[in-house]
């Protein structure tokens, strides 16, 4: 019994920062993480619920202050769980967010956007279909971000949701159909679905089966990226994702 109690309290802790409207990313993390890794979430306040440039800037600006609420949780890693605000100022702005968050509490920090880039490269992708729940403007910022990292974006599709709290209500069928629309244009290596505030864990496997290609979502990439940073990528699972198989085929599996 003593050994069981000791094991029950010995865990690796991941911190997660998400916008105040995001009720999805934490759920998809704790449904996917190994039992000995826990997630601890703090929500970033922003005055506007709009999915626009001003709200994105505010989210990034408030991240470091929000991270302080996790300062005594003894985290191994903290994840910035918002892609659109990373895109707005390009790769340099994304790196600044990670730096400011990490410095605020003295813990290694990573952004979801940087994890996306690493995850796409791990499956050998150079050409990308892009799908996002946002309006056109933030979606094009996502395309620009990927292009700045050397990817060729063959198609861009968006749902046009302009109110952040509505993202959590997007049906899986709508996400599935959005992915198919993006993949109908050109021949890409991978489908990337941006947005940490939409449910994707239940649709990744079906999309991969339909397309015969890897499907990387923001939450999937963040989860894999966190596990990879902790040396635990071999324990990755995210719904019916075949990510580890795609990585093995590319010679990048852990």
mmCIF file of C-alpha atoms in Angstrom, residues 1-250:
data_model
loop_
_atom_site.group_PDB
_atom_site.id
_atom_site.type_symbol
_atom_site.label_atom_id
_atom_site.label_comp_id
_atom_site.label_asym_id
_atom_site.label_seq_id
_atom_site.Cartn_x
_atom_site.Cartn_y
_atom_site.Cartn_z
ATOM 1 C CA UNK A 1 0.000 0.000 0.000
ATOM 2 C CA UNK A 2 2.835 2.417 0.823
ATOM 3 C CA UNK A 3 4.327 1.837 -2.633
ATOM 4 C CA UNK A 4 0.950 2.477 -4.271
ATOM 5 C CA UNK A 5 0.517 5.711 -2.342
ATOM 6 C CA UNK A 6 4.023 6.812 -3.299
ATOM 7 C CA UNK A 7 3.352 6.121 -6.985
ATOM 8 C CA UNK A 8 0.027 7.941 -6.819
ATOM 9 C CA UNK A 9 1.708 11.158 -5.699
ATOM 10 C CA UNK A 10 4.764 10.928 -7.978
ATOM 11 C CA UNK A 11 3.776 12.713 -11.154
ATOM 12 C CA UNK A 12 5.201 15.045 -13.756
ATOM 13 C CA UNK A 13 3.224 18.266 -14.044
ATOM 14 C CA UNK A 14 2.557 20.241 -17.216
ATOM 15 C CA UNK A 15 1.217 23.768 -17.005
ATOM 16 C CA UNK A 16 -1.212 24.973 -19.639
ATOM 17 C CA UNK A 17 -2.162 28.562 -20.495
ATOM 18 C CA UNK A 18 -5.293 29.057 -22.585
ATOM 19 C CA UNK A 19 -7.656 31.969 -23.306
ATOM 20 C CA UNK A 20 -10.562 32.442 -20.926
ATOM 21 C CA UNK A 21 -13.031 31.015 -23.473
ATOM 22 C CA UNK A 22 -11.080 27.796 -24.101
ATOM 23 C CA UNK A 23 -12.754 24.807 -22.432
ATOM 24 C CA UNK A 24 -11.395 22.191 -24.840
ATOM 25 C CA UNK A 25 -7.602 21.973 -24.778
ATOM 26 C CA UNK A 26 -7.342 20.924 -21.145
ATOM 27 C CA UNK A 27 -9.943 18.211 -21.730
ATOM 28 C CA UNK A 28 -8.143 16.793 -24.753
ATOM 29 C CA UNK A 29 -4.882 16.801 -22.765
ATOM 30 C CA UNK A 30 -6.160 14.945 -19.735
ATOM 31 C CA UNK A 31 -7.948 12.393 -21.942
ATOM 32 C CA UNK A 32 -4.635 11.664 -23.674
ATOM 33 C CA UNK A 33 -1.790 12.038 -21.166
ATOM 34 C CA UNK A 34 -0.179 9.036 -19.447
ATOM 35 C CA UNK A 35 -1.480 8.483 -15.923
ATOM 36 C CA UNK A 36 1.735 9.770 -14.334
ATOM 37 C CA UNK A 37 1.633 13.137 -16.140
ATOM 38 C CA UNK A 38 -0.915 15.707 -15.023
ATOM 39 C CA UNK A 39 -2.046 18.995 -16.560
ATOM 40 C CA UNK A 40 -2.675 22.199 -14.612
ATOM 41 C CA UNK A 41 -4.465 25.008 -16.411
ATOM 42 C CA UNK A 42 -4.726 28.744 -15.971
ATOM 43 C CA UNK A 43 -6.954 30.906 -18.178
ATOM 44 C CA UNK A 44 -5.710 34.127 -19.748
ATOM 45 C CA UNK A 45 -8.018 37.077 -19.272
ATOM 46 C CA UNK A 46 -8.833 39.271 -22.246
ATOM 47 C CA UNK A 47 -11.430 42.009 -22.465
ATOM 48 C CA UNK A 48 -12.716 41.010 -25.887
ATOM 49 C CA UNK A 49 -14.160 37.654 -26.940
ATOM 50 C CA UNK A 50 -13.618 38.502 -30.605
ATOM 51 C CA UNK A 51 -11.351 36.381 -32.780
ATOM 52 C CA UNK A 52 -9.447 39.318 -34.224
ATOM 53 C CA UNK A 53 -5.980 40.866 -34.210
ATOM 54 C CA UNK A 54 -6.598 43.079 -31.181
ATOM 55 C CA UNK A 55 -7.758 40.179 -29.013
ATOM 56 C CA UNK A 56 -4.819 38.070 -30.197
ATOM 57 C CA UNK A 57 -2.325 40.735 -29.154
ATOM 58 C CA UNK A 58 -4.009 41.090 -25.759
ATOM 59 C CA UNK A 59 -3.875 37.329 -25.179
ATOM 60 C CA UNK A 60 -0.148 37.182 -25.842
ATOM 61 C CA UNK A 61 0.503 40.281 -23.742
ATOM 62 C CA UNK A 62 -1.337 38.818 -20.714
ATOM 63 C CA UNK A 63 0.247 35.362 -20.879
ATOM 64 C CA UNK A 64 3.247 35.966 -18.633
ATOM 65 C CA UNK A 65 1.116 37.508 -15.877
ATOM 66 C CA UNK A 66 -1.258 34.545 -16.034
ATOM 67 C CA UNK A 67 1.651 32.110 -15.805
ATOM 68 C CA UNK A 68 2.451 33.453 -12.346
ATOM 69 C CA UNK A 69 -0.652 31.707 -11.007
ATOM 70 C CA UNK A 70 1.122 28.400 -11.695
ATOM 71 C CA UNK A 71 4.408 29.502 -10.182
ATOM 72 C CA UNK A 72 4.183 27.205 -7.148
ATOM 73 C CA UNK A 73 2.844 24.135 -8.960
ATOM 74 C CA UNK A 74 6.398 22.793 -9.496
ATOM 75 C CA UNK A 75 5.920 22.285 -13.204
ATOM 76 C CA UNK A 76 8.265 20.416 -15.504
ATOM 77 C CA UNK A 77 7.031 22.416 -18.506
ATOM 78 C CA UNK A 78 4.485 25.092 -19.341
ATOM 79 C CA UNK A 79 2.581 25.133 -22.642
ATOM 80 C CA UNK A 80 1.148 28.263 -24.197
ATOM 81 C CA UNK A 81 -2.080 26.925 -25.647
ATOM 82 C CA UNK A 82 -3.148 29.518 -28.186
ATOM 83 C CA UNK A 83 -2.089 29.430 -31.811
ATOM 84 C CA UNK A 84 -3.743 32.516 -33.294
ATOM 85 C CA UNK A 85 -1.910 34.935 -30.993
ATOM 86 C CA UNK A 86 1.399 33.270 -31.901
ATOM 87 C CA UNK A 87 0.729 33.793 -35.593
ATOM 88 C CA UNK A 88 -0.016 37.502 -35.381
ATOM 89 C CA UNK A 89 3.623 38.620 -34.997
ATOM 90 C CA UNK A 90 5.238 35.775 -36.884
ATOM 91 C CA UNK A 91 7.958 33.384 -35.678
ATOM 92 C CA UNK A 92 9.775 36.115 -33.718
ATOM 93 C CA UNK A 93 6.609 37.056 -31.842
ATOM 94 C CA UNK A 94 5.904 33.412 -31.090
ATOM 95 C CA UNK A 95 9.397 32.971 -29.654
ATOM 96 C CA UNK A 96 8.910 36.107 -27.543
ATOM 97 C CA UNK A 97 5.765 34.651 -25.961
ATOM 98 C CA UNK A 98 7.600 31.455 -24.990
ATOM 99 C CA UNK A 99 10.505 33.453 -23.590
ATOM 100 C CA UNK A 100 8.312 35.790 -21.519
ATOM 101 C CA UNK A 101 6.204 32.959 -20.109
ATOM 102 C CA UNK A 102 9.249 30.883 -19.200
ATOM 103 C CA UNK A 103 11.048 33.797 -17.587
ATOM 104 C CA UNK A 104 7.966 34.736 -15.571
ATOM 105 C CA UNK A 105 8.043 31.533 -13.519
ATOM 106 C CA UNK A 106 11.467 30.054 -14.259
ATOM 107 C CA UNK A 107 10.145 26.986 -16.065
ATOM 108 C CA UNK A 108 10.805 25.678 -19.567
ATOM 109 C CA UNK A 109 8.076 27.003 -21.860
ATOM 110 C CA UNK A 110 6.845 26.121 -25.328
ATOM 111 C CA UNK A 111 4.094 27.418 -27.556
ATOM 112 C CA UNK A 112 1.558 25.345 -29.409
ATOM 113 C CA UNK A 113 2.547 27.070 -32.660
ATOM 114 C CA UNK A 114 6.183 26.005 -32.292
ATOM 115 C CA UNK A 115 5.042 22.458 -31.498
ATOM 116 C CA UNK A 116 2.992 22.489 -34.715
ATOM 117 C CA UNK A 117 6.096 23.322 -36.735
ATOM 118 C CA UNK A 118 8.096 20.551 -35.077
ATOM 119 C CA UNK A 119 5.264 18.054 -35.473
ATOM 120 C CA UNK A 120 4.813 18.824 -39.166
ATOM 121 C CA UNK A 121 8.533 18.362 -39.734
ATOM 122 C CA UNK A 122 8.512 15.094 -37.770
ATOM 123 C CA UNK A 123 6.336 13.507 -40.468
ATOM 124 C CA UNK A 124 8.405 14.985 -43.302
ATOM 125 C CA UNK A 125 5.787 17.506 -44.399
ATOM 126 C CA UNK A 126 6.707 20.361 -46.708
ATOM 127 C CA UNK A 127 3.322 20.973 -48.389
ATOM 128 C CA UNK A 128 0.346 21.644 -46.146
ATOM 129 C CA UNK A 129 -3.426 21.845 -46.387
ATOM 130 C CA UNK A 130 -4.560 24.396 -43.795
ATOM 131 C CA UNK A 131 -7.958 24.473 -42.098
ATOM 132 C CA UNK A 132 -9.019 26.729 -39.228
ATOM 133 C CA UNK A 133 -12.223 27.648 -37.390
ATOM 134 C CA UNK A 134 -11.368 31.356 -37.406
ATOM 135 C CA UNK A 135 -12.422 34.161 -39.748
ATOM 136 C CA UNK A 136 -10.322 34.755 -42.857
ATOM 137 C CA UNK A 137 -7.851 37.212 -41.289
ATOM 138 C CA UNK A 138 -6.470 34.991 -38.502
ATOM 139 C CA UNK A 139 -6.469 32.007 -40.868
ATOM 140 C CA UNK A 140 -4.292 33.877 -43.342
ATOM 141 C CA UNK A 141 -2.003 34.795 -40.440
ATOM 142 C CA UNK A 142 -1.660 31.055 -39.816
ATOM 143 C CA UNK A 143 -0.725 30.526 -43.463
ATOM 144 C CA UNK A 144 1.852 33.320 -43.283
ATOM 145 C CA UNK A 145 3.324 31.780 -40.132
ATOM 146 C CA UNK A 146 3.707 28.390 -41.798
ATOM 147 C CA UNK A 147 5.188 29.977 -44.907
ATOM 148 C CA UNK A 148 7.729 31.843 -42.782
ATOM 149 C CA UNK A 149 8.805 28.452 -41.409
ATOM 150 C CA UNK A 150 9.388 27.112 -44.909
ATOM 151 C CA UNK A 151 6.154 25.240 -45.602
ATOM 152 C CA UNK A 152 4.172 25.548 -48.806
ATOM 153 C CA UNK A 153 0.497 26.121 -48.007
ATOM 154 C CA UNK A 154 -1.527 24.619 -50.846
ATOM 155 C CA UNK A 155 -5.007 25.478 -49.603
ATOM 156 C CA UNK A 156 -6.704 27.550 -46.921
ATOM 157 C CA UNK A 157 -10.183 26.889 -45.548
ATOM 158 C CA UNK A 158 -11.918 28.553 -42.603
ATOM 159 C CA UNK A 159 -15.241 28.345 -40.746
ATOM 160 C CA UNK A 160 -15.464 32.054 -40.006
ATOM 161 C CA UNK A 161 -16.226 31.841 -36.273
ATOM 162 C CA UNK A 162 -15.603 35.332 -34.924
ATOM 163 C CA UNK A 163 -16.675 34.876 -31.268
ATOM 164 C CA UNK A 164 -14.191 32.914 -29.162
ATOM 165 C CA UNK A 165 -16.694 31.221 -26.820
ATOM 166 C CA UNK A 166 -18.425 29.684 -29.850
ATOM 167 C CA UNK A 167 -15.367 27.636 -30.823
ATOM 168 C CA UNK A 168 -16.071 24.963 -28.208
ATOM 169 C CA UNK A 169 -19.466 24.305 -29.802
ATOM 170 C CA UNK A 170 -18.203 23.446 -33.299
ATOM 171 C CA UNK A 171 -19.578 19.960 -34.133
ATOM 172 C CA UNK A 172 -17.122 17.229 -35.072
ATOM 173 C CA UNK A 173 -18.941 16.816 -38.387
ATOM 174 C CA UNK A 174 -18.268 20.461 -39.255
ATOM 175 C CA UNK A 175 -14.587 20.001 -38.429
ATOM 176 C CA UNK A 176 -14.447 16.846 -40.532
ATOM 177 C CA UNK A 177 -16.054 18.540 -43.528
ATOM 178 C CA UNK A 178 -13.749 21.541 -43.156
ATOM 179 C CA UNK A 179 -10.750 19.228 -43.332
ATOM 180 C CA UNK A 180 -12.073 17.514 -46.447
ATOM 181 C CA UNK A 181 -12.614 20.872 -48.164
ATOM 182 C CA UNK A 182 -9.043 21.918 -47.447
ATOM 183 C CA UNK A 183 -7.695 18.591 -48.712
ATOM 184 C CA UNK A 184 -9.623 18.817 -51.974
ATOM 185 C CA UNK A 185 -7.116 21.306 -53.390
ATOM 186 C CA UNK A 186 -3.704 20.175 -54.588
ATOM 187 C CA UNK A 187 -1.571 17.317 -53.321
ATOM 188 C CA UNK A 188 -0.155 18.031 -49.861
ATOM 189 C CA UNK A 189 1.799 15.918 -47.388
ATOM 190 C CA UNK A 190 -0.373 16.692 -44.386
ATOM 191 C CA UNK A 191 -3.557 18.377 -43.206
ATOM 192 C CA UNK A 192 -3.042 20.894 -40.411
ATOM 193 C CA UNK A 193 -6.093 21.999 -38.437
ATOM 194 C CA UNK A 194 -5.414 25.079 -36.339
ATOM 195 C CA UNK A 195 -7.268 26.214 -33.229
ATOM 196 C CA UNK A 196 -6.874 24.904 -29.682
ATOM 197 C CA UNK A 197 -10.447 25.822 -28.766
ATOM 198 C CA UNK A 198 -12.200 23.294 -31.028
ATOM 199 C CA UNK A 199 -12.695 19.579 -30.408
ATOM 200 C CA UNK A 200 -10.523 17.452 -32.713
ATOM 201 C CA UNK A 201 -9.672 14.312 -30.730
ATOM 202 C CA UNK A 202 -12.768 12.570 -32.098
ATOM 203 C CA UNK A 203 -12.172 13.352 -35.755
ATOM 204 C CA UNK A 204 -8.443 12.899 -36.387
ATOM 205 C CA UNK A 205 -8.582 9.162 -37.042
ATOM 206 C CA UNK A 206 -11.512 9.401 -39.436
ATOM 207 C CA UNK A 207 -9.841 12.189 -41.397
ATOM 208 C CA UNK A 208 -6.584 10.247 -41.641
ATOM 209 C CA UNK A 209 -8.487 7.229 -42.906
ATOM 210 C CA UNK A 210 -10.315 9.329 -45.512
ATOM 211 C CA UNK A 211 -7.222 11.192 -46.724
ATOM 212 C CA UNK A 212 -4.514 8.570 -46.337
ATOM 213 C CA UNK A 213 -2.302 11.356 -44.965
ATOM 214 C CA UNK A 214 -1.268 12.573 -41.516
ATOM 215 C CA UNK A 215 -3.666 14.964 -39.802
ATOM 216 C CA UNK A 216 -2.068 17.313 -37.310
ATOM 217 C CA UNK A 217 -4.313 19.430 -35.100
ATOM 218 C CA UNK A 218 -3.181 22.191 -32.754
ATOM 219 C CA UNK A 219 -3.999 20.224 -29.607
ATOM 220 C CA UNK A 220 -2.449 17.046 -30.992
ATOM 221 C CA UNK A 221 0.777 18.892 -31.821
ATOM 222 C CA UNK A 222 0.910 20.580 -28.412
ATOM 223 C CA UNK A 223 0.408 17.264 -26.625
ATOM 224 C CA UNK A 224 3.066 15.506 -28.697
ATOM 225 C CA UNK A 225 5.424 18.461 -28.340
ATOM 226 C CA UNK A 226 5.080 18.473 -24.564
ATOM 227 C CA UNK A 227 5.672 14.735 -24.296
ATOM 228 C CA UNK A 228 8.636 15.019 -26.649
ATOM 229 C CA UNK A 229 10.170 17.782 -24.524
ATOM 230 C CA UNK A 230 9.755 15.526 -21.479
ATOM 231 C CA UNK A 231 11.341 12.546 -23.252
ATOM 232 C CA UNK A 232 8.022 10.683 -23.267
ATOM 233 C CA UNK A 233 6.921 10.931 -26.915
ATOM 234 C CA UNK A 234 6.647 7.146 -27.068
ATOM 235 C CA UNK A 235 3.601 7.438 -24.773
ATOM 236 C CA UNK A 236 1.744 9.713 -27.174
ATOM 237 C CA UNK A 237 -1.872 8.977 -27.997
ATOM 238 C CA UNK A 238 -4.589 11.298 -29.241
ATOM 239 C CA UNK A 239 -7.826 9.623 -30.202
ATOM 240 C CA UNK A 240 -7.207 7.396 -33.226
ATOM 241 C CA UNK A 241 -4.239 9.433 -34.485
ATOM 242 C CA UNK A 242 -1.532 7.426 -36.255
ATOM 243 C CA UNK A 243 1.138 10.058 -35.631
ATOM 244 C CA UNK A 244 3.745 7.630 -34.307
ATOM 245 C CA UNK A 245 3.264 5.445 -37.391
ATOM 246 C CA UNK A 246 3.667 8.425 -39.729
ATOM 247 C CA UNK A 247 6.806 9.456 -37.841
ATOM 248 C CA UNK A 248 8.215 5.945 -38.026
ATOM 249 C CA UNK A 249 7.612 5.889 -41.766
ATOM 250 C CA UNK A 250 9.597 9.128 -41.992
#
